[in-house]
Amino acid sequence: MNGDDVADVVYGPYWFAGPEYKTKHEIYDPVPQDTNLYADHLFSWLHDFNSDGWNDVFVVGFPGTPAYVYENPKADGFDSHWKKHQVFDWVSNESPQLINIFGDERPELVCTRDGFFGFATVNWDKPFATWAFHPISDRIAAPRFGHGLGIGEVNGDGRMDVIQSRGWFEQPAKDADSSRWLLHETSFSNAYGGAEMHVYDVDGDGDNDIITSHAAHEFGLGWYEQVVDGDEMAFRHHLIMGSHPSENKYGILFSELHSVNLTDMDGDGLKDIVTGKTYWSHHKQSPMWDSGAVTYWFKLVRNTGGVDWIPQRADSEAGIGRQLSVVDINSDGLPDIVVGGMKGVHVLTHRIKSVSQAEWQGAQPKGYEGEKLPSLKGTKASRGPKSEIDAKSGKATGAIEGESKGNRYRAVQQPAGQSHRT
C-alpha cells in the first residue's frame, strides 16, 4: 500500500502496515459494526487501477449494493481519507471475484447482477468511470444473493469458464463479452451452494475437477471428479466433510464454510484447501453458530487408494469471514493466511520447526472411530413394493403428474436464511 515492498493488510475502513500490522490508517470514515447486523464491506482486492504505481482498494459490500474503488492518495495523503469512486452499481452473489478471465493480465469482476451471471470490465482509459456489465446467462441467478461461484478451465479448451452451484458456463471461442455462454447443467452442491469454487485436477488424471463447499451457512465440503465417457462429461461427488463427524475420515466437523481458497500450503506441488468457519455469518441462524471459529487447511494426498484430504488446524479463534487471503506476507517462502470477520482481523503466520518422529506422529489427525450415522441398509419397506421407474423419463411408471390434475400448490425456492409458509 505504501510502496515499501512489504505486504500490508486491508480490513474494512483500515489498512495495517506490515510487517508488524500494529499501525493502522483510515481509508474511509469507520463506523462501529453492530454484530447483530451485516457488514457493508464484505470483499476487497488490491490493484493499481490507474497505473500510477500505487495499489488502490476495490471494495464490494452487501449483495445488491454498489462497488467502489478507493484511490490510493500516495504517501503524502495517508493522513486523510481516500477518494471514493463508484464503478459499478449492483454486485450480487456472495462470492464475487476480481480475476483475469481472458489472459490479458487485467482483471474482470465476475459476479451476478439482477439475476444474470456475468462479468464487469474496466475501461482502462478511465478506470474510475462506470464499469460495463456483460451477461453470459439468461436470468437464472438469484436476484440479489446466491451462493457458489468460480472461474477455471473445465473442458480442456484453454479458455476460462464460469462455475456455479448448478452447472458451468463454457466460454465461447469468440464474442465472449457480447454473447451468452453455453450452460452445462449439473449439480455442484448437495444444498444451495457455498463459496468460491475452484477448478483443479485433484486426482492427477489429466482433467480438471471441481472443489466447493456445499452450503455457506450450514455444512459440507466436497470435490466433484470429472468423468469423461466418449463425448459425455459427468461429475462424481466425493464428500470431504459433511454434517456429522462420521462424514469425515478424521471426524472433523464445522459449519459456515463461506470462503474457500486453494493453495499449495506445504510445498509438495499439490494444491490444498484452505477454509474454516465464518463465525456469525448468519448470526444465530446457522447450525453450530457458537462453536469454535476455526481456520483449517486440508492437505491433498494422492495414493494408491485414491485421494485423501488430511485436515490441519491453523487456528481456533480467528475464523475466516467472507473472504480469506493466502499470501507470503513476510517473504520467507511460506504461505500465510489473512482473515477478517466478526472476530476481527488476523494474520496467521506459517512457521516450520524441527520435531522428533514421535512428536510429528502425535500431531497427525487420527481416524474417526466414534458414532456413525443411522443406516437404512438391510431395511425393508413396510408400505408395499417400490414403484417401478421408467428409464427414459425417470418417473414412476403410471404415475399421474400433480399439475395435470390442477394442483394449485407449487414449490418455492427461497433465498438462504429466509423462511416462508405455504
Short mmCIF file of C-alpha atoms in Angstrom, two decimals:
data_model
loop_
_atom_site.label_atom_id
_atom_site.label_comp_id
_atom_site.label_asym_id
_atom_site.label_seq_id
_atom_site.Cartn_x
_atom_site.Cartn_y
_atom_site.Cartn_z
CA MET A 1 0.00 0.00 0.00
CA ASN A 2 2.79 2.40 0.89
CA GLY A 3 5.49 1.44 -1.61
CA ASP A 4 7.92 -0.23 0.80
CA ASP A 5 7.59 -3.69 -0.85
CA VAL A 6 6.20 -5.18 2.39
CA ALA A 7 2.73 -6.73 2.29
CA ASP A 8 0.05 -4.73 4.11
CA VAL A 9 -3.46 -5.78 5.18
CA VAL A 10 -6.79 -4.14 4.33
CA TYR A 11 -9.74 -4.75 6.65
CA GLY A 12 -12.89 -2.70 6.27
CA PRO A 13 -12.10 1.02 6.64
CA TYR A 14 -8.48 0.42 7.68
CA TRP A 15 -5.19 -0.68 6.23
CA PHE A 16 -2.48 -2.04 8.51
CA ALA A 17 1.19 -1.52 7.67
CA GLY A 18 3.36 -4.61 7.54
CA PRO A 19 5.37 -6.32 8.79
CA GLU A 20 4.13 -5.65 12.35
CA TYR A 21 0.49 -4.77 11.46
CA LYS A 22 0.17 -2.60 14.55
CA THR A 23 -0.14 0.76 12.80
CA LYS A 24 -3.49 1.35 11.12
CA HIS A 25 -4.57 4.07 8.71
CA GLU A 26 -8.14 5.03 7.77
CA ILE A 27 -9.24 4.58 4.17
CA TYR A 28 -12.68 5.97 4.89
CA ASP A 29 -14.64 7.04 7.97
CA PRO A 30 -15.01 3.99 10.27
CA VAL A 31 -18.42 3.22 11.74
CA PRO A 32 -18.81 0.77 14.66
CA GLN A 33 -20.11 -2.59 13.45
CA ASP A 34 -23.29 -3.83 15.10
CA THR A 35 -22.63 -7.57 15.31
CA ASN A 36 -26.37 -8.25 15.06
CA LEU A 37 -26.39 -6.67 11.59
CA TYR A 38 -24.49 -7.48 8.42
CA ALA A 39 -21.39 -5.59 7.36
CA ASP A 40 -21.31 -3.15 4.45
CA HIS A 41 -17.77 -4.23 3.46
CA LEU A 42 -17.51 -7.93 2.62
CA PHE A 43 -14.75 -8.17 -0.01
CA SER A 44 -11.71 -6.16 -1.01
CA TRP A 45 -8.95 -6.52 -3.58
CA LEU A 46 -5.80 -4.50 -4.19
CA HIS A 47 -4.95 -3.40 -7.73
CA ASP A 48 -3.28 -0.41 -9.35
CA PHE A 49 -6.25 0.62 -11.47
CA ASN A 50 -4.88 3.94 -12.75
CA SER A 51 -1.32 2.66 -13.35
CA ASP A 52 0.32 5.27 -11.15
CA GLY A 53 2.43 2.69 -9.30
CA TRP A 54 0.27 2.65 -6.14
CA ASN A 55 -2.29 -0.03 -5.25
CA ASP A 56 -5.89 1.11 -4.95
CA VAL A 57 -8.55 -0.73 -2.92
CA PHE A 58 -11.59 -2.20 -4.68
CA VAL A 59 -14.49 -2.86 -2.28
CA VAL A 60 -17.66 -4.92 -2.66
CA GLY A 61 -20.23 -4.64 0.10
CA PHE A 62 -23.55 -6.28 0.94
CA PRO A 63 -25.09 -8.17 -2.03
CA GLY A 64 -27.13 -5.94 -4.30
CA THR A 65 -25.20 -2.77 -3.46
CA PRO A 66 -22.63 -0.79 -5.49
CA ALA A 67 -18.89 -1.40 -5.68
CA TYR A 68 -16.25 1.27 -5.12
CA VAL A 69 -12.59 1.91 -5.82
CA TYR A 70 -10.75 3.91 -3.19
CA GLU A 71 -7.90 5.72 -4.93
CA ASN A 72 -4.53 5.47 -3.21
CA PRO A 73 -3.52 9.03 -2.16
CA LYS A 74 0.19 8.04 -2.09
CA ALA A 75 2.48 8.59 0.86
CA ASP A 76 1.74 12.29 1.34
CA GLY A 77 -2.01 11.62 1.65
CA PHE A 78 -2.13 8.74 4.13
CA ASP A 79 -3.30 11.05 6.91
CA SER A 80 -6.57 11.75 5.08
CA HIS A 81 -9.38 9.63 3.68
CA TRP A 82 -9.02 8.22 0.19
CA LYS A 83 -11.02 9.47 -2.80
CA LYS A 84 -14.02 7.20 -3.42
CA HIS A 85 -15.21 6.21 -6.91
CA GLN A 86 -18.40 4.23 -7.56
CA VAL A 87 -17.53 1.99 -10.51
CA PHE A 88 -20.41 -0.50 -10.56
CA ASP A 89 -24.00 -0.16 -9.41
CA TRP A 90 -25.01 -3.69 -8.37
CA VAL A 91 -22.86 -6.66 -7.30
CA SER A 92 -24.69 -9.86 -6.40
CA ASN A 93 -23.70 -13.42 -5.48
CA GLU A 94 -21.88 -13.84 -2.18
CA SER A 95 -18.59 -14.95 -3.76
CA PRO A 96 -17.74 -12.30 -6.38
CA GLN A 97 -14.18 -12.45 -7.67
CA LEU A 98 -11.81 -9.95 -9.24
CA ILE A 99 -9.84 -12.21 -11.57
CA ASN A 100 -8.36 -12.31 -15.06
CA ILE A 101 -10.59 -14.47 -17.26
CA PHE A 102 -9.19 -13.60 -20.71
CA GLY A 103 -5.43 -13.95 -20.27
CA ASP A 104 -4.66 -10.26 -20.86
CA GLU A 105 -3.17 -9.65 -17.38
CA ARG A 106 -6.02 -7.33 -16.44
CA PRO A 107 -8.83 -8.42 -14.11
CA GLU A 108 -12.58 -8.53 -14.55
CA LEU A 109 -15.23 -8.63 -11.82
CA VAL A 110 -17.13 -11.94 -12.03
CA CYS A 111 -20.47 -11.77 -10.23
CA THR A 112 -24.21 -11.72 -10.84
CA ARG A 113 -26.39 -8.70 -11.44
CA ASP A 114 -30.18 -8.56 -11.44
CA GLY A 115 -30.44 -12.31 -11.95
CA PHE A 116 -27.78 -12.63 -14.66
CA PHE A 117 -24.42 -14.37 -14.35
CA GLY A 118 -21.70 -12.31 -15.97
CA PHE A 119 -18.70 -10.08 -15.54
CA ALA A 120 -17.88 -6.38 -15.42
CA THR A 121 -15.00 -4.93 -17.42
CA VAL A 122 -12.92 -1.88 -16.63
CA ASN A 123 -12.46 0.98 -19.08
CA TRP A 124 -8.70 1.13 -18.62
CA ASP A 125 -8.54 4.59 -20.20
CA LYS A 126 -10.92 5.79 -17.46
CA PRO A 127 -10.66 3.12 -14.73
CA PHE A 128 -12.69 5.08 -12.17
CA ALA A 129 -15.62 5.55 -14.55
CA THR A 130 -18.56 3.13 -14.64
CA TRP A 131 -17.61 -0.45 -15.49
CA ALA A 132 -19.61 -2.31 -18.16
CA PHE A 133 -21.53 -5.49 -17.27
CA HIS A 134 -21.62 -8.39 -19.74
CA PRO A 135 -24.30 -11.03 -19.01
CA ILE A 136 -23.37 -14.57 -20.00
CA SER A 137 -26.63 -16.28 -18.98
CA ASP A 138 -30.37 -15.92 -19.08
CA ARG A 139 -31.97 -14.54 -15.93
CA ILE A 140 -31.45 -17.70 -13.83
CA ALA A 141 -29.40 -16.44 -10.87
CA ALA A 142 -30.72 -15.28 -7.52
CA PRO A 143 -31.63 -11.60 -8.00
CA ARG A 144 -29.57 -10.40 -5.06
CA PHE A 145 -27.86 -13.13 -3.05
CA GLY A 146 -26.85 -16.56 -4.33
CA HIS A 147 -24.01 -18.84 -3.20
CA GLY A 148 -21.24 -20.57 -5.09
CA LEU A 149 -19.20 -19.04 -7.91
CA GLY A 150 -15.89 -19.92 -9.53
CA ILE A 151 -13.65 -19.43 -12.53
CA GLY A 152 -11.47 -22.06 -14.15
CA GLU A 153 -10.74 -24.10 -17.27
CA VAL A 154 -13.16 -27.04 -17.17
CA ASN A 155 -13.11 -28.77 -20.56
CA GLY A 156 -9.50 -28.50 -21.75
CA ASP A 157 -10.01 -25.88 -24.47
CA GLY A 158 -7.67 -23.37 -22.83
CA ARG A 159 -10.40 -20.84 -22.03
CA MET A 160 -11.58 -19.88 -18.55
CA ASP A 161 -15.14 -20.94 -17.75
CA VAL A 162 -17.54 -19.77 -15.04
CA ILE A 163 -18.79 -22.31 -12.49
CA GLN A 164 -21.83 -22.07 -10.26
CA SER A 165 -23.63 -24.49 -7.97
CA ARG A 166 -25.95 -25.77 -10.72
CA GLY A 167 -23.51 -26.11 -13.59
CA TRP A 168 -20.84 -24.35 -15.61
CA PHE A 169 -20.79 -21.82 -18.43
CA GLU A 170 -18.44 -22.62 -21.33
CA GLN A 171 -16.55 -19.59 -22.59
CA PRO A 172 -17.04 -19.26 -26.36
CA ALA A 173 -14.09 -19.01 -28.74
CA LYS A 174 -15.18 -15.54 -29.86
CA ASP A 175 -17.50 -12.71 -28.78
CA ALA A 176 -17.21 -13.79 -25.14
CA ASP A 177 -18.09 -10.28 -23.97
CA SER A 178 -21.22 -9.95 -26.12
CA SER A 179 -22.87 -13.37 -26.18
CA ARG A 180 -24.49 -15.90 -23.89
CA TRP A 181 -22.16 -18.71 -22.81
CA LEU A 182 -23.29 -22.32 -23.17
CA LEU A 183 -24.64 -23.63 -19.85
CA HIS A 184 -23.81 -27.23 -18.96
CA GLU A 185 -26.31 -28.07 -16.24
CA THR A 186 -25.09 -30.32 -13.44
CA SER A 187 -25.12 -30.23 -9.65
CA PHE A 188 -22.08 -28.95 -7.79
CA SER A 189 -23.78 -28.87 -4.40
CA ASN A 190 -25.97 -31.13 -2.31
CA ALA A 191 -27.55 -27.98 -0.85
CA TYR A 192 -27.78 -24.42 -2.24
CA GLY A 193 -24.12 -23.59 -2.81
CA GLY A 194 -21.16 -22.43 -0.80
CA ALA A 195 -18.35 -20.03 -1.51
CA GLU A 196 -15.56 -19.58 -4.05
CA MET A 197 -15.46 -22.67 -6.29
CA HIS A 198 -12.18 -23.96 -7.70
CA VAL A 199 -11.20 -25.90 -10.82
CA TYR A 200 -8.24 -28.25 -10.29
CA ASP A 201 -7.03 -31.70 -11.30
CA VAL A 202 -7.49 -33.25 -7.85
CA ASP A 203 -6.73 -36.86 -8.73
CA GLY A 204 -3.98 -36.20 -11.26
CA ASP A 205 -5.72 -37.98 -14.15
CA GLY A 206 -5.29 -35.11 -16.60
CA ASP A 207 -8.71 -33.49 -16.46
CA ASN A 208 -9.98 -30.81 -14.12
CA ASP A 209 -12.33 -31.40 -11.20
CA ILE A 210 -14.43 -29.02 -9.09
CA ILE A 211 -13.81 -28.16 -5.41
CA THR A 212 -16.55 -26.42 -3.43
CA SER A 213 -18.26 -26.00 -0.10
CA HIS A 214 -21.90 -27.07 -0.20
CA ALA A 215 -23.80 -24.63 1.99
CA ALA A 216 -22.27 -21.31 3.00
CA HIS A 217 -24.29 -21.08 6.21
CA GLU A 218 -24.59 -24.76 7.05
CA PHE A 219 -22.39 -27.79 6.36
CA GLY A 220 -20.45 -29.53 3.64
CA LEU A 221 -17.20 -29.61 1.68
CA GLY A 222 -16.53 -31.81 -1.33
CA TRP A 223 -14.97 -32.30 -4.72
CA TYR A 224 -16.53 -33.41 -7.97
CA GLU A 225 -14.44 -35.77 -10.09
CA GLN A 226 -14.69 -35.19 -13.83
CA VAL A 227 -15.58 -38.42 -15.61
CA VAL A 228 -15.48 -38.48 -19.42
CA ASP A 229 -17.11 -41.25 -21.45
CA GLY A 230 -16.68 -40.57 -25.14
CA ASP A 231 -18.24 -37.17 -25.76
CA GLU A 232 -20.13 -37.24 -22.46
CA MET A 233 -18.79 -35.38 -19.41
CA ALA A 234 -20.12 -36.03 -15.91
CA PHE A 235 -19.02 -35.25 -12.35
CA ARG A 236 -18.87 -37.76 -9.49
CA HIS A 237 -19.25 -36.34 -5.99
CA HIS A 238 -16.76 -37.09 -3.21
CA LEU A 239 -17.65 -35.78 0.26
CA ILE A 240 -14.75 -34.40 2.29
CA MET A 241 -16.74 -33.18 5.29
CA GLY A 242 -20.48 -33.32 5.96
CA SER A 243 -22.88 -32.52 8.81
CA HIS A 244 -21.76 -35.33 11.14
CA PRO A 245 -18.26 -36.25 12.38
CA SER A 246 -18.56 -39.66 10.73
CA GLU A 247 -18.77 -37.98 7.33
CA ASN A 248 -15.12 -37.03 7.55
CA LYS A 249 -12.40 -39.68 7.71
CA TYR A 250 -10.83 -37.88 10.68
CA GLY A 251 -14.02 -36.78 12.45
CA ILE A 252 -13.60 -33.07 11.61
CA LEU A 253 -16.79 -31.02 11.68
CA PHE A 254 -17.51 -27.31 11.46
CA SER A 255 -20.14 -25.19 9.75
CA GLU A 256 -20.37 -21.91 7.80
CA LEU A 257 -17.71 -22.52 5.11
CA HIS A 258 -18.40 -19.16 3.46
CA SER A 259 -14.96 -18.83 1.88
CA VAL A 260 -12.67 -21.42 0.29
CA ASN A 261 -9.14 -20.90 -1.03
CA LEU A 262 -6.90 -23.31 -2.94
CA THR A 263 -3.14 -23.05 -2.40
CA ASP A 264 -0.10 -25.31 -2.08
CA MET A 265 0.43 -24.84 1.65
CA ASP A 266 3.29 -27.29 2.22
CA GLY A 267 5.33 -27.01 -0.96
CA ASP A 268 4.69 -30.54 -2.23
CA GLY A 269 3.39 -29.33 -5.59
CA LEU A 270 -0.26 -30.16 -4.88
CA LYS A 271 -2.84 -27.53 -4.04
CA ASP A 272 -4.57 -27.76 -0.68
CA ILE A 273 -7.94 -26.46 0.52
CA VAL A 274 -7.92 -23.54 2.97
CA THR A 275 -11.21 -22.74 4.68
CA GLY A 276 -12.82 -22.53 8.11
CA LYS A 277 -15.81 -21.21 9.99
CA THR A 278 -17.27 -17.85 9.01
CA TYR A 279 -18.29 -17.12 12.56
CA TRP A 280 -21.65 -15.32 12.88
CA SER A 281 -22.26 -15.48 9.10
CA HIS A 282 -25.99 -15.69 9.74
CA HIS A 283 -25.85 -14.73 13.38
CA LYS A 284 -27.65 -17.40 15.45
CA GLN A 285 -29.46 -18.92 12.46
CA SER A 286 -26.66 -21.28 11.38
CA PRO A 287 -26.16 -24.69 12.99
CA MET A 288 -23.20 -24.80 15.39
CA TRP A 289 -23.11 -21.00 15.22
CA ASP A 290 -21.48 -20.76 18.65
CA SER A 291 -18.79 -23.42 18.14
CA GLY A 292 -15.14 -22.52 17.68
CA ALA A 293 -14.22 -20.07 14.92
CA VAL A 294 -11.65 -22.42 13.40
CA THR A 295 -9.34 -21.99 10.41
CA TYR A 296 -8.26 -25.19 8.64
CA TRP A 297 -6.29 -26.36 5.66
CA PHE A 298 -6.82 -29.78 4.13
CA LYS A 299 -3.66 -31.35 2.70
CA LEU A 300 -4.20 -33.10 -0.63
CA VAL A 301 -2.62 -36.55 -0.79
CA ARG A 302 -2.69 -38.86 -3.80
CA ASN A 303 -2.01 -42.53 -3.12
CA THR A 304 -2.86 -45.99 -4.44
CA GLY A 305 -6.19 -45.79 -2.63
CA GLY A 306 -7.19 -42.62 -4.42
CA VAL A 307 -7.35 -39.16 -2.88
CA ASP A 308 -7.19 -38.10 0.76
CA TRP A 309 -7.63 -34.68 2.35
CA ILE A 310 -5.75 -34.56 5.68
CA PRO A 311 -7.08 -31.79 7.97
CA GLN A 312 -4.63 -29.41 9.65
CA ARG A 313 -5.92 -26.78 12.06
CA ALA A 314 -4.25 -23.41 11.60
CA ASP A 315 -6.15 -21.55 14.32
CA SER A 316 -9.05 -21.99 16.75
CA GLU A 317 -10.37 -18.45 17.21
CA ALA A 318 -9.77 -16.36 14.08
CA GLY A 319 -12.45 -17.79 11.80
CA ILE A 320 -12.41 -16.77 8.14
CA GLY A 321 -15.05 -14.12 7.41
CA ARG A 322 -16.50 -13.87 3.88
CA GLN A 323 -13.06 -13.78 2.27
CA LEU A 324 -9.68 -15.25 3.15
CA SER A 325 -6.34 -14.47 1.57
CA VAL A 326 -3.34 -16.76 1.35
CA VAL A 327 -0.12 -14.86 0.68
CA ASP A 328 3.52 -14.94 1.76
CA ILE A 329 3.37 -11.79 3.88
CA ASN A 330 6.93 -11.96 5.22
CA SER A 331 8.75 -13.24 2.11
CA ASP A 332 10.04 -16.41 3.80
CA GLY A 333 8.70 -18.72 1.10
CA LEU A 334 5.81 -19.98 3.25
CA PRO A 335 2.15 -19.08 2.52
CA ASP A 336 0.42 -17.25 5.37
CA ILE A 337 -3.31 -16.75 5.96
CA VAL A 338 -5.09 -13.40 6.40
CA VAL A 339 -8.71 -13.40 7.57
CA GLY A 340 -11.24 -10.79 8.67
CA GLY A 341 -14.77 -11.09 10.02
CA MET A 342 -16.88 -10.65 13.13
CA LYS A 343 -13.91 -11.89 15.16
CA GLY A 344 -11.73 -9.05 13.87
CA VAL A 345 -8.75 -9.24 11.53
CA HIS A 346 -5.99 -11.82 11.98
CA VAL A 347 -2.69 -12.62 10.32
CA LEU A 348 -1.79 -16.29 10.77
CA THR A 349 1.94 -16.69 10.20
CA HIS A 350 3.11 -20.01 8.81
CA ARG A 351 6.12 -21.43 10.65
CA ILE A 352 8.14 -24.62 10.43
CA LYS A 353 10.10 -26.27 13.23
CA SER A 354 12.05 -29.49 13.54
CA VAL A 355 10.48 -32.17 15.75
CA SER A 356 11.10 -35.80 16.52
CA GLN A 357 9.36 -38.57 14.63
CA ALA A 358 7.23 -39.27 17.70
CA GLU A 359 6.17 -35.62 18.03
CA TRP A 360 5.32 -35.46 14.34
CA GLN A 361 3.30 -38.66 14.51
CA GLY A 362 1.46 -37.46 17.60
CA ALA A 363 0.39 -34.29 15.80
CA GLN A 364 -1.22 -36.14 12.89
CA PRO A 365 -5.03 -36.43 12.85
CA LYS A 366 -6.40 -39.81 13.89
CA GLY A 367 -9.07 -41.79 12.07
CA TYR A 368 -12.62 -41.33 13.32
CA GLU A 369 -13.93 -44.20 15.47
CA GLY A 370 -16.99 -42.57 17.01
CA GLU A 371 -20.72 -42.85 16.48
CA LYS A 372 -21.91 -43.48 12.95
CA LEU A 373 -24.95 -42.07 11.21
CA PRO A 374 -28.03 -44.34 11.22
CA SER A 375 -28.17 -46.54 8.14
CA LEU A 376 -31.14 -47.86 6.15
CA LYS A 377 -29.09 -50.71 4.74
CA GLY A 378 -30.94 -54.02 5.05
CA THR A 379 -34.28 -52.45 5.98
CA LYS A 380 -37.48 -53.38 4.16
CA ALA A 381 -40.33 -51.18 3.01
CA SER A 382 -43.44 -51.67 5.15
CA ARG A 383 -45.92 -49.98 2.82
CA GLY A 384 -45.79 -52.18 -0.25
CA PRO A 385 -43.29 -52.64 -3.09
CA LYS A 386 -41.25 -49.82 -4.54
CA SER A 387 -42.55 -48.13 -7.69
CA GLU A 388 -41.01 -49.08 -10.99
CA ILE A 389 -39.06 -46.17 -12.51
CA ASP A 390 -39.23 -45.53 -16.23
CA ALA A 391 -35.62 -45.45 -17.53
CA LYS A 392 -36.29 -42.72 -20.10
CA SER A 393 -38.39 -40.28 -18.12
CA GLY A 394 -37.01 -41.02 -14.65
CA LYS A 395 -40.59 -41.00 -13.31
CA ALA A 396 -42.64 -43.67 -11.63
CA THR A 397 -44.43 -45.87 -14.16
CA GLY A 398 -48.14 -44.98 -14.37
CA ALA A 399 -47.82 -42.00 -12.06
CA ILE A 400 -50.10 -39.00 -12.54
CA GLU A 401 -48.43 -35.61 -12.62
CA GLY A 402 -49.88 -33.36 -9.93
CA GLU A 403 -50.00 -30.34 -12.24
CA SER A 404 -52.13 -32.27 -14.76
CA LYS A 405 -54.84 -32.56 -12.11
CA GLY A 406 -54.88 -28.85 -11.46
CA ASN A 407 -52.64 -28.95 -8.44
CA ARG A 408 -52.65 -25.40 -7.14
CA TYR A 409 -49.57 -25.81 -4.96
CA ARG A 410 -46.13 -25.06 -6.29
CA ALA A 411 -42.61 -25.27 -4.94
CA VAL A 412 -40.96 -22.00 -4.00
CA GLN A 413 -37.19 -21.65 -3.91
CA GLN A 414 -36.32 -19.35 -1.06
CA PRO A 415 -33.04 -17.46 -0.55
CA ALA A 416 -30.84 -18.97 2.13
CA GLY A 417 -31.63 -17.80 5.63
CA GLN A 418 -35.22 -16.75 4.88
CA SER A 419 -38.36 -18.61 5.84
CA HIS A 420 -41.76 -18.88 4.21
CA ARG A 421 -45.10 -20.54 4.68
CA THR A 422 -47.12 -22.47 2.12
#
